[in-house]
N, C-alpha and C. Protein backbone atom coordinates (compact mmCIF):
# COMPACT_ATOMS: atom_id res chain seq x y z
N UNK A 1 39.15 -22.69 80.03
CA UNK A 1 37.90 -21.97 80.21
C UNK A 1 37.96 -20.70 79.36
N UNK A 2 36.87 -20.44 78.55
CA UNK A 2 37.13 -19.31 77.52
C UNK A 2 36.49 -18.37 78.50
N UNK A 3 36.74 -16.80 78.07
CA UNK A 3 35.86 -15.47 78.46
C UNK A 3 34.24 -16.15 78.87
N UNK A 4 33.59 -16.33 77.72
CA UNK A 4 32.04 -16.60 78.07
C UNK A 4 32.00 -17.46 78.67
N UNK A 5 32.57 -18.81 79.45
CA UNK A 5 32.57 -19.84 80.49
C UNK A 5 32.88 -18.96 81.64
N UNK A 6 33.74 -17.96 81.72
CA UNK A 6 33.71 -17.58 82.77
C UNK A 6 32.82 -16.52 83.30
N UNK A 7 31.96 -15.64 82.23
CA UNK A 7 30.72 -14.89 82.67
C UNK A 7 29.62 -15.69 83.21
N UNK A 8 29.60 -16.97 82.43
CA UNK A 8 28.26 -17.64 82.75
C UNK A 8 28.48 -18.12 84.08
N UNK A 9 29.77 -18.14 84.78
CA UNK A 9 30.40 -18.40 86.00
C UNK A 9 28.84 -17.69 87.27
N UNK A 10 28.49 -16.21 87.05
CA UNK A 10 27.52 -15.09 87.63
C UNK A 10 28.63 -14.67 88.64
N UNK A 11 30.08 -14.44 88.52
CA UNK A 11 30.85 -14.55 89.95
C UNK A 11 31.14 -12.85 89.52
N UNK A 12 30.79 -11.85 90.45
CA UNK A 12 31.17 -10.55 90.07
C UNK A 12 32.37 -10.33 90.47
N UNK A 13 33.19 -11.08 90.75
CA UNK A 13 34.88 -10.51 90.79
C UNK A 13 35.26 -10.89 89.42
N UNK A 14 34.93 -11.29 88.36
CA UNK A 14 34.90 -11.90 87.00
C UNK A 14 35.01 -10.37 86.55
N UNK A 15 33.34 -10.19 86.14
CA UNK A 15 33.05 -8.73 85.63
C UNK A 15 33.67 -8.07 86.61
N UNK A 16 34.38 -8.00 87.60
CA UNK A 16 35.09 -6.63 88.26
C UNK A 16 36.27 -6.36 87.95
N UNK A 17 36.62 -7.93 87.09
CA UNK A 17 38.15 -8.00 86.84
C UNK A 17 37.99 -7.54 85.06
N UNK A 18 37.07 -7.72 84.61
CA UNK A 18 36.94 -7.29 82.81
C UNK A 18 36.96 -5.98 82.89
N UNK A 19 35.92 -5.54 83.59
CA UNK A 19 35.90 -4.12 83.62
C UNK A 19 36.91 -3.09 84.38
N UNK A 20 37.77 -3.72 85.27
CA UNK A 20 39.25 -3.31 85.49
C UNK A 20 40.10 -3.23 84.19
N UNK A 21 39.97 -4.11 83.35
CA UNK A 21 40.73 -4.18 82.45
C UNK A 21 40.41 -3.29 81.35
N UNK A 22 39.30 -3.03 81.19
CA UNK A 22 38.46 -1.67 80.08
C UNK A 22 39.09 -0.62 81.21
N UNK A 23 39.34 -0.09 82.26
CA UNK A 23 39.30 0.59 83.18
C UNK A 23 41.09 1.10 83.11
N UNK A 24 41.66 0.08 82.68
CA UNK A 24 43.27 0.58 82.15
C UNK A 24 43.67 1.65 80.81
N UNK A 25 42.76 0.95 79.79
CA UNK A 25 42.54 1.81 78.77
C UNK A 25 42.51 2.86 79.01
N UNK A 26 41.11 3.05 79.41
CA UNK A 26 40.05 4.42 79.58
C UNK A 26 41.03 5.27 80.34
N UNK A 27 41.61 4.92 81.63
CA UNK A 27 42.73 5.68 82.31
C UNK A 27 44.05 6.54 81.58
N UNK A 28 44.86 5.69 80.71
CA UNK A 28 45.43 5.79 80.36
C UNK A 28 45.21 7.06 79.10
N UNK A 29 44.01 6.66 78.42
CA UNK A 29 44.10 7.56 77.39
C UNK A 29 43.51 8.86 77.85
N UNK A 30 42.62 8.67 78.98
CA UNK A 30 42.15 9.80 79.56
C UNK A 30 43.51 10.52 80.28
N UNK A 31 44.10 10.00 80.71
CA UNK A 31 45.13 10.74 81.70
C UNK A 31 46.18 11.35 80.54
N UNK A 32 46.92 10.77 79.62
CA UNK A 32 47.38 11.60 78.63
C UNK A 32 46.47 12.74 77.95
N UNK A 33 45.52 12.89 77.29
CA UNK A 33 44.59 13.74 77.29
C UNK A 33 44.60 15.25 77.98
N UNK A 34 44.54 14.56 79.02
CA UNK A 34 44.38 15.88 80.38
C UNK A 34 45.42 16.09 80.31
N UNK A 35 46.69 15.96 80.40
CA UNK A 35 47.73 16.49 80.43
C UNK A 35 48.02 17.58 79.81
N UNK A 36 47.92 17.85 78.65
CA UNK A 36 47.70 19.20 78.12
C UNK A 36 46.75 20.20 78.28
N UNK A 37 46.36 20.25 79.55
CA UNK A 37 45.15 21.14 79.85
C UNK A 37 46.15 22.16 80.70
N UNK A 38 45.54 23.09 80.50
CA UNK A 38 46.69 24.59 81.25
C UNK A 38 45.74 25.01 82.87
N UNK A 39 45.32 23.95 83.40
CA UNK A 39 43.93 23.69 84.72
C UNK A 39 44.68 23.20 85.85
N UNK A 40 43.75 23.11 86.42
CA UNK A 40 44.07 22.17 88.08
C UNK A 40 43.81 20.93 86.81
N UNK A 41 42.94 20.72 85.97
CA UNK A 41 43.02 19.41 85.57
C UNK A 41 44.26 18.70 85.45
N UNK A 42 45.55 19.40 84.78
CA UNK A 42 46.51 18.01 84.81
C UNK A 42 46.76 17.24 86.22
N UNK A 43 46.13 17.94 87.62
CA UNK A 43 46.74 17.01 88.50
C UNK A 43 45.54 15.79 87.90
N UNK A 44 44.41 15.77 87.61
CA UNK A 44 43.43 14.78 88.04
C UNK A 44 44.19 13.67 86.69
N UNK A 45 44.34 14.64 85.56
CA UNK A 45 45.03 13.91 84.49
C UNK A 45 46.27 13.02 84.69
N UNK A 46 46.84 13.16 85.75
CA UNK A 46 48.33 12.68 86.20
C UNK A 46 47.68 11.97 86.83
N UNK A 47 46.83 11.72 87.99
CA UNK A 47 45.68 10.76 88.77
C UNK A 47 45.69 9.53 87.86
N UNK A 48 44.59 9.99 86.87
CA UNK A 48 44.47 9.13 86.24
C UNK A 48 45.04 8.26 85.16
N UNK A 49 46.18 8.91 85.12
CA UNK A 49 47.28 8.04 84.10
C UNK A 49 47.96 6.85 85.00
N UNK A 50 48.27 7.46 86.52
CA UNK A 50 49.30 6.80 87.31
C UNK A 50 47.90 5.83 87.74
N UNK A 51 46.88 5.71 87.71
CA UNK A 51 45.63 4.76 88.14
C UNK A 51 45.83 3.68 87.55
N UNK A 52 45.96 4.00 86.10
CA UNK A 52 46.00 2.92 84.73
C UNK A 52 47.23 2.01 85.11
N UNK A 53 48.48 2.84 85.34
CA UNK A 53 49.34 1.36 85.81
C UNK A 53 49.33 0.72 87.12
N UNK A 54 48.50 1.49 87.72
CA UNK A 54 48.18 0.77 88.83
C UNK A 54 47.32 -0.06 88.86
N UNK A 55 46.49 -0.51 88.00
CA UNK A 55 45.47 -0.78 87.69
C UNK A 55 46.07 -2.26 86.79
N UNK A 56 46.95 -1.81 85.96
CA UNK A 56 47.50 -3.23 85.11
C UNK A 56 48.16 -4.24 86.04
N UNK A 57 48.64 -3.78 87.21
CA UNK A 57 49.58 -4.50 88.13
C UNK A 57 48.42 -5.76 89.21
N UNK A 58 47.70 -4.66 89.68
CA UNK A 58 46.08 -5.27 89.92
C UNK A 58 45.34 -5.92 89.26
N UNK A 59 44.99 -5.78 88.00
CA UNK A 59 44.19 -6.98 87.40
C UNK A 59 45.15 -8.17 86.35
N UNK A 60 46.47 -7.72 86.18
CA UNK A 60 47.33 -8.82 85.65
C UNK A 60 48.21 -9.56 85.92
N UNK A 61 47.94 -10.06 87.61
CA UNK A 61 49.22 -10.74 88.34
C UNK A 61 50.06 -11.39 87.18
N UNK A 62 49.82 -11.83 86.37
CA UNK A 62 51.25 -11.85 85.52
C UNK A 62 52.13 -10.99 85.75
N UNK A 63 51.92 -10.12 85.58
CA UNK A 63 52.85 -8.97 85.37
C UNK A 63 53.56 -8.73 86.56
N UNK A 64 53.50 -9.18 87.55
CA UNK A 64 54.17 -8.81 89.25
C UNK A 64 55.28 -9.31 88.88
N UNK A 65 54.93 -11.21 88.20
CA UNK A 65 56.29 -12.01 87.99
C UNK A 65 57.21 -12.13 87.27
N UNK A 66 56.70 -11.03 86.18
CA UNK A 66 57.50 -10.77 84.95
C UNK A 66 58.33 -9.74 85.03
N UNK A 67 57.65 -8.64 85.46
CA UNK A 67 58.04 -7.21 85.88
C UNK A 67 59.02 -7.48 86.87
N UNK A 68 60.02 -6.19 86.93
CA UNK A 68 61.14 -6.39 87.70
C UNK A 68 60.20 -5.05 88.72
N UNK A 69 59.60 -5.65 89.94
CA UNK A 69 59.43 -4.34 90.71
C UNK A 69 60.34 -4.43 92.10
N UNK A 70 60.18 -3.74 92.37
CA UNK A 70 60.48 -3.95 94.26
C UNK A 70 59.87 -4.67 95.39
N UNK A 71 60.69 -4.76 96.59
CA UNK A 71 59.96 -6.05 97.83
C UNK A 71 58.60 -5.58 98.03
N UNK A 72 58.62 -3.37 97.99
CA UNK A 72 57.47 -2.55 98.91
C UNK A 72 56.57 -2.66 97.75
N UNK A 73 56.82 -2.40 96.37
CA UNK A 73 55.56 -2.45 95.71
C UNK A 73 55.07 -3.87 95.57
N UNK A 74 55.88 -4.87 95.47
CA UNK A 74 54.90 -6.15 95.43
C UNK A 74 54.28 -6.34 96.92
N UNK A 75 54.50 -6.09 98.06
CA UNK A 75 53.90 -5.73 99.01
C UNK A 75 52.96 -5.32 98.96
N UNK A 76 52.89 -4.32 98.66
CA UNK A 76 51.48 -3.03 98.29
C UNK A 76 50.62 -3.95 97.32
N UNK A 77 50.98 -4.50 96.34
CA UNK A 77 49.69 -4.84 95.43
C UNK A 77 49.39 -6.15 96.48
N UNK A 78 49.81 -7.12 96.95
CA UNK A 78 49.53 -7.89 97.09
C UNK A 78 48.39 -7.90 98.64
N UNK A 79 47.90 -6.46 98.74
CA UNK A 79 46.61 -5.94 99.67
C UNK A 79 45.45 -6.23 98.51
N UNK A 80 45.99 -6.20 97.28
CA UNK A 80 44.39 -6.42 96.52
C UNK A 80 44.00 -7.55 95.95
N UNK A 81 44.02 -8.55 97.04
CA UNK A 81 43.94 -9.99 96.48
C UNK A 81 42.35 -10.35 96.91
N UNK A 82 41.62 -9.60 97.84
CA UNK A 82 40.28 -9.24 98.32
C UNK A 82 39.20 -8.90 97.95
N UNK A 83 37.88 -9.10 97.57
CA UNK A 83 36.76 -8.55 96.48
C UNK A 83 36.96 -6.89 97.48
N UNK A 84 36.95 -7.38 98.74
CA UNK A 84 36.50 -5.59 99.05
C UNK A 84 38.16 -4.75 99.26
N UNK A 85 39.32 -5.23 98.92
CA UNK A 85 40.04 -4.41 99.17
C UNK A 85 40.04 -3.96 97.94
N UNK A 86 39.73 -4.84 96.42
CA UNK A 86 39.84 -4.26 95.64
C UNK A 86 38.42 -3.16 95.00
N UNK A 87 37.81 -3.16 95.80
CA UNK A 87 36.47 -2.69 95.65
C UNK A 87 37.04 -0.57 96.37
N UNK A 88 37.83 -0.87 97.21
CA UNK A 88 38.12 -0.18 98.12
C UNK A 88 39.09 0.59 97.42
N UNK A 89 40.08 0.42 96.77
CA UNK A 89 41.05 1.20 95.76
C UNK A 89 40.36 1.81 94.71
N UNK A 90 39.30 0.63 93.93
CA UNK A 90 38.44 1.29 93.09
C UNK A 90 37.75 2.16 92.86
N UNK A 91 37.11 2.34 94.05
CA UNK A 91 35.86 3.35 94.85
C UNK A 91 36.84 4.79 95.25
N UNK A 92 38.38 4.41 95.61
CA UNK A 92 39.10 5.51 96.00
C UNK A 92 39.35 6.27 94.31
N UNK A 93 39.94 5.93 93.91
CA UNK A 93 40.28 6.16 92.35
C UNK A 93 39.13 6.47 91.62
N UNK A 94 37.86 6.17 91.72
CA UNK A 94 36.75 6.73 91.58
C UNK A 94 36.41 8.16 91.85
N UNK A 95 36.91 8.03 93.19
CA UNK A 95 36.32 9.44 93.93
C UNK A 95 36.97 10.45 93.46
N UNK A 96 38.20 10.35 93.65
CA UNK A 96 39.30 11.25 93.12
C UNK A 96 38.94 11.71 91.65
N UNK A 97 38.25 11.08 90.60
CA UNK A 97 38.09 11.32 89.73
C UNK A 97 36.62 12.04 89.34
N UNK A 98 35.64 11.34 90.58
CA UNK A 98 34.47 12.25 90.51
C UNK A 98 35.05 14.23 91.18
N UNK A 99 35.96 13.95 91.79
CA UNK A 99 35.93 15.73 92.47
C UNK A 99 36.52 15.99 91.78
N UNK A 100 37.13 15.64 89.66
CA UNK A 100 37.52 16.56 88.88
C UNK A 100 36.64 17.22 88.59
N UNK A 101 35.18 16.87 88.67
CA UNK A 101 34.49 17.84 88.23
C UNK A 101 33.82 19.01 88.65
N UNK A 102 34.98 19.12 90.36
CA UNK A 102 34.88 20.19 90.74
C UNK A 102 35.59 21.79 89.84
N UNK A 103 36.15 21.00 89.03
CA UNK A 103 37.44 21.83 88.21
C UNK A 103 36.27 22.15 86.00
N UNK A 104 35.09 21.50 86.51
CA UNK A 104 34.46 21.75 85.33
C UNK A 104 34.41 20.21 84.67
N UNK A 105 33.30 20.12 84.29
CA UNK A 105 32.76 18.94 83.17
C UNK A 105 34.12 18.88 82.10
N UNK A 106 34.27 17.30 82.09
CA UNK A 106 35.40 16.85 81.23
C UNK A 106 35.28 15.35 81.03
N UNK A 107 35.67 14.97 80.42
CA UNK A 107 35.94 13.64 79.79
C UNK A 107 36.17 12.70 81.03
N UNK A 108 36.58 13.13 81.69
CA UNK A 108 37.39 11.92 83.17
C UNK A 108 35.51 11.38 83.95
N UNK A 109 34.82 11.95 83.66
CA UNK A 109 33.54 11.70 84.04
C UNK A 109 33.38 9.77 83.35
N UNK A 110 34.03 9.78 82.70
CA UNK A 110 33.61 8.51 82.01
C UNK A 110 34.57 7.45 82.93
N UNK A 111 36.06 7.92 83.43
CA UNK A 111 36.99 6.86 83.88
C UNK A 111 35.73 6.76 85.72
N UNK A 112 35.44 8.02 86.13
CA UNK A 112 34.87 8.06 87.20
C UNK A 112 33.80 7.28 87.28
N UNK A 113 32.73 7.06 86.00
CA UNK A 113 31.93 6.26 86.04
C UNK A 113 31.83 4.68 86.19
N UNK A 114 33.61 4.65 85.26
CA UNK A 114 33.48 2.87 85.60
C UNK A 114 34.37 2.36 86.41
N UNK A 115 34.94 3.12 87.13
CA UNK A 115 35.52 2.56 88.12
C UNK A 115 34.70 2.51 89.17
N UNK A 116 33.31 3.25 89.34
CA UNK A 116 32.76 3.46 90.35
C UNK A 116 32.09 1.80 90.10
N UNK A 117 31.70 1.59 88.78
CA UNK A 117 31.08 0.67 88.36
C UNK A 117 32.35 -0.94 88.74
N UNK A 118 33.13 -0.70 88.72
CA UNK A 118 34.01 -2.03 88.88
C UNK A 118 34.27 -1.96 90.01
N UNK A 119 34.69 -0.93 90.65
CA UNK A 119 34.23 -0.71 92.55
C UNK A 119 32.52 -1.77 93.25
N UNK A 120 31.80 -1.50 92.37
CA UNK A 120 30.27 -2.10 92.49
C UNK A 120 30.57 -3.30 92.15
N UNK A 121 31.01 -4.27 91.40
CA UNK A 121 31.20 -5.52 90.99
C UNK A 121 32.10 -6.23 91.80
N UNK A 122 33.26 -5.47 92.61
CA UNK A 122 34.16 -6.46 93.89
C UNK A 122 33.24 -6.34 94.98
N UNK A 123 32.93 -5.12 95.23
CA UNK A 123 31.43 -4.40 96.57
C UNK A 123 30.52 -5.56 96.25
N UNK A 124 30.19 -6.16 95.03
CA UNK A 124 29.36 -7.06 95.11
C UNK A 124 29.30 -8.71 95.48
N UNK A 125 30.71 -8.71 94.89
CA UNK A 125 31.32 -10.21 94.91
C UNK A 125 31.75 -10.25 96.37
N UNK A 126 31.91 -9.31 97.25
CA UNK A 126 32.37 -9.42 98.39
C UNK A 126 31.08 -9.46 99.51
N UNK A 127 29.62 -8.92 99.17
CA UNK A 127 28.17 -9.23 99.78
C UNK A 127 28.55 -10.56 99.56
N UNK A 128 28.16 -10.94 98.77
CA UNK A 128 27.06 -12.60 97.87
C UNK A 128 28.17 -13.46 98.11
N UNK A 129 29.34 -13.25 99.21
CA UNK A 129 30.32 -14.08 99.94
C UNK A 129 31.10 -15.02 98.72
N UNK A 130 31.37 -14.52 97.54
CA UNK A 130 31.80 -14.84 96.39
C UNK A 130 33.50 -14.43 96.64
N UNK A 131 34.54 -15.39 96.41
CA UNK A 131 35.63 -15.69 96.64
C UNK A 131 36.47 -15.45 95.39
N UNK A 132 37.09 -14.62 95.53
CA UNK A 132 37.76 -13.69 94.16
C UNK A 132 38.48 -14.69 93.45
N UNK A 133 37.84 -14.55 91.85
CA UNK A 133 38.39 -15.63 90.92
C UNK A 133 39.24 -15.11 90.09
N UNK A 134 40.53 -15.27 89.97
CA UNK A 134 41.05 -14.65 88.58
C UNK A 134 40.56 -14.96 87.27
N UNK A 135 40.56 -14.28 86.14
CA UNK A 135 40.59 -14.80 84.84
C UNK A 135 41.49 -15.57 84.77
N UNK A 136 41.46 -16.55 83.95
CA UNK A 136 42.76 -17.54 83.10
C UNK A 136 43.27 -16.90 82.12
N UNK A 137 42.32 -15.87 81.24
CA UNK A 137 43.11 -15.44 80.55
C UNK A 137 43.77 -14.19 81.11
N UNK A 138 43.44 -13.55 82.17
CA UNK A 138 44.53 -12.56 82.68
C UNK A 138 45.86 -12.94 83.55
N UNK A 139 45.84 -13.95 83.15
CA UNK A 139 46.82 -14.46 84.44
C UNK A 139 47.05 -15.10 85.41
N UNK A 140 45.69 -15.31 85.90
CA UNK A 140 45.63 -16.02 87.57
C UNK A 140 45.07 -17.52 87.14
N UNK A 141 45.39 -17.82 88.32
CA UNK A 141 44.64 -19.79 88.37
C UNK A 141 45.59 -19.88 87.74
N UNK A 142 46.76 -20.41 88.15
CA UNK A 142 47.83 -21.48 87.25
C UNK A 142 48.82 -20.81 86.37
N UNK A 143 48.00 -20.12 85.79
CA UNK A 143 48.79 -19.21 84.55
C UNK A 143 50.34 -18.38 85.51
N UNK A 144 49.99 -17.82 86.35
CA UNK A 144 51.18 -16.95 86.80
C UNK A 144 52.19 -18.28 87.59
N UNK A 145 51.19 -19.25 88.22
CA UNK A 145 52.09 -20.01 88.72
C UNK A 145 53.23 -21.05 87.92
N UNK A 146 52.96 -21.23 86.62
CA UNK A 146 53.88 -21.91 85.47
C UNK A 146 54.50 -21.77 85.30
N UNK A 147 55.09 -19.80 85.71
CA UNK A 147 56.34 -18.94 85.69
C UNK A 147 57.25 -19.32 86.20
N UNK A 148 57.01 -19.71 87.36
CA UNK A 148 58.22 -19.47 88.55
C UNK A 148 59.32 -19.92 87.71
């Protein structure tokens, strides 16, 4: 199944899972960024860097089986197997990033926007009783299971 077979899918844990994945980027380069700010910003900047790998672990179950982690962190991710739990981390990591701009207008306005937005796409898939699909090409459906 290519990318566009799976949009035409209409399943919003799809788009919640693409836009998680734009949502690693954006983190990442935003959170290095901020780091050199002499503000309360580097905490939000450190937020949002440590989001981004939290964020790769979450939308690339590959990576659980590849990665050498621990019993407690594969524990921990394995709460976001849910449209609304992952809707629920999203929306948290969101927020946190909307009250940087208690600290002044900055760039993190953009990670705040689409996570709020990929928060809205599991929030959605989890209404319209839509049953969380992995991508094939991120990993899930089969792909992680070939590993063992």
């Amino acid at each position: 199944m290519t990318i566009a077979e799976e949009f035409a899918t209409r399943n919003f844990s799809i788009y919640g899972q693409w836009t998680g994945v734009i949502c690693i980027f954006l983190c990442f380069a935003l959170g290095i960024s901020h780091l050199f700010h002499v503000s309360l910003m580097i905490l939000f900047g450190a937020f949002c860097l440590a989001s981004s790998f939290l964020i790769i672990f979450i939308e690339i179950p590959l990576l659980l089986r590849i990665c050498p982690t621990s019993s407690k962190f594969d524990t921990f991710m394995r709460r976001f197997t849910t449209n609304y739990m992952r809707a629920g981390i999203y929306l948290s990591m969101g927020i946190v990033q909307w009250l940087s701009l208690t600290q002044g207008a900055s760039s993190l306005i953009a990670a705040a926007v689409l996570l709020t937005i990929t928060a809205s796409f599991y929030a959605l898939a989890g209404i319209k009783g839509q049953g969380f699909v992995g991508s094939k090409t991120l990993g899930g459906q089969g792909v992680a299971q070939m590993i063992i």
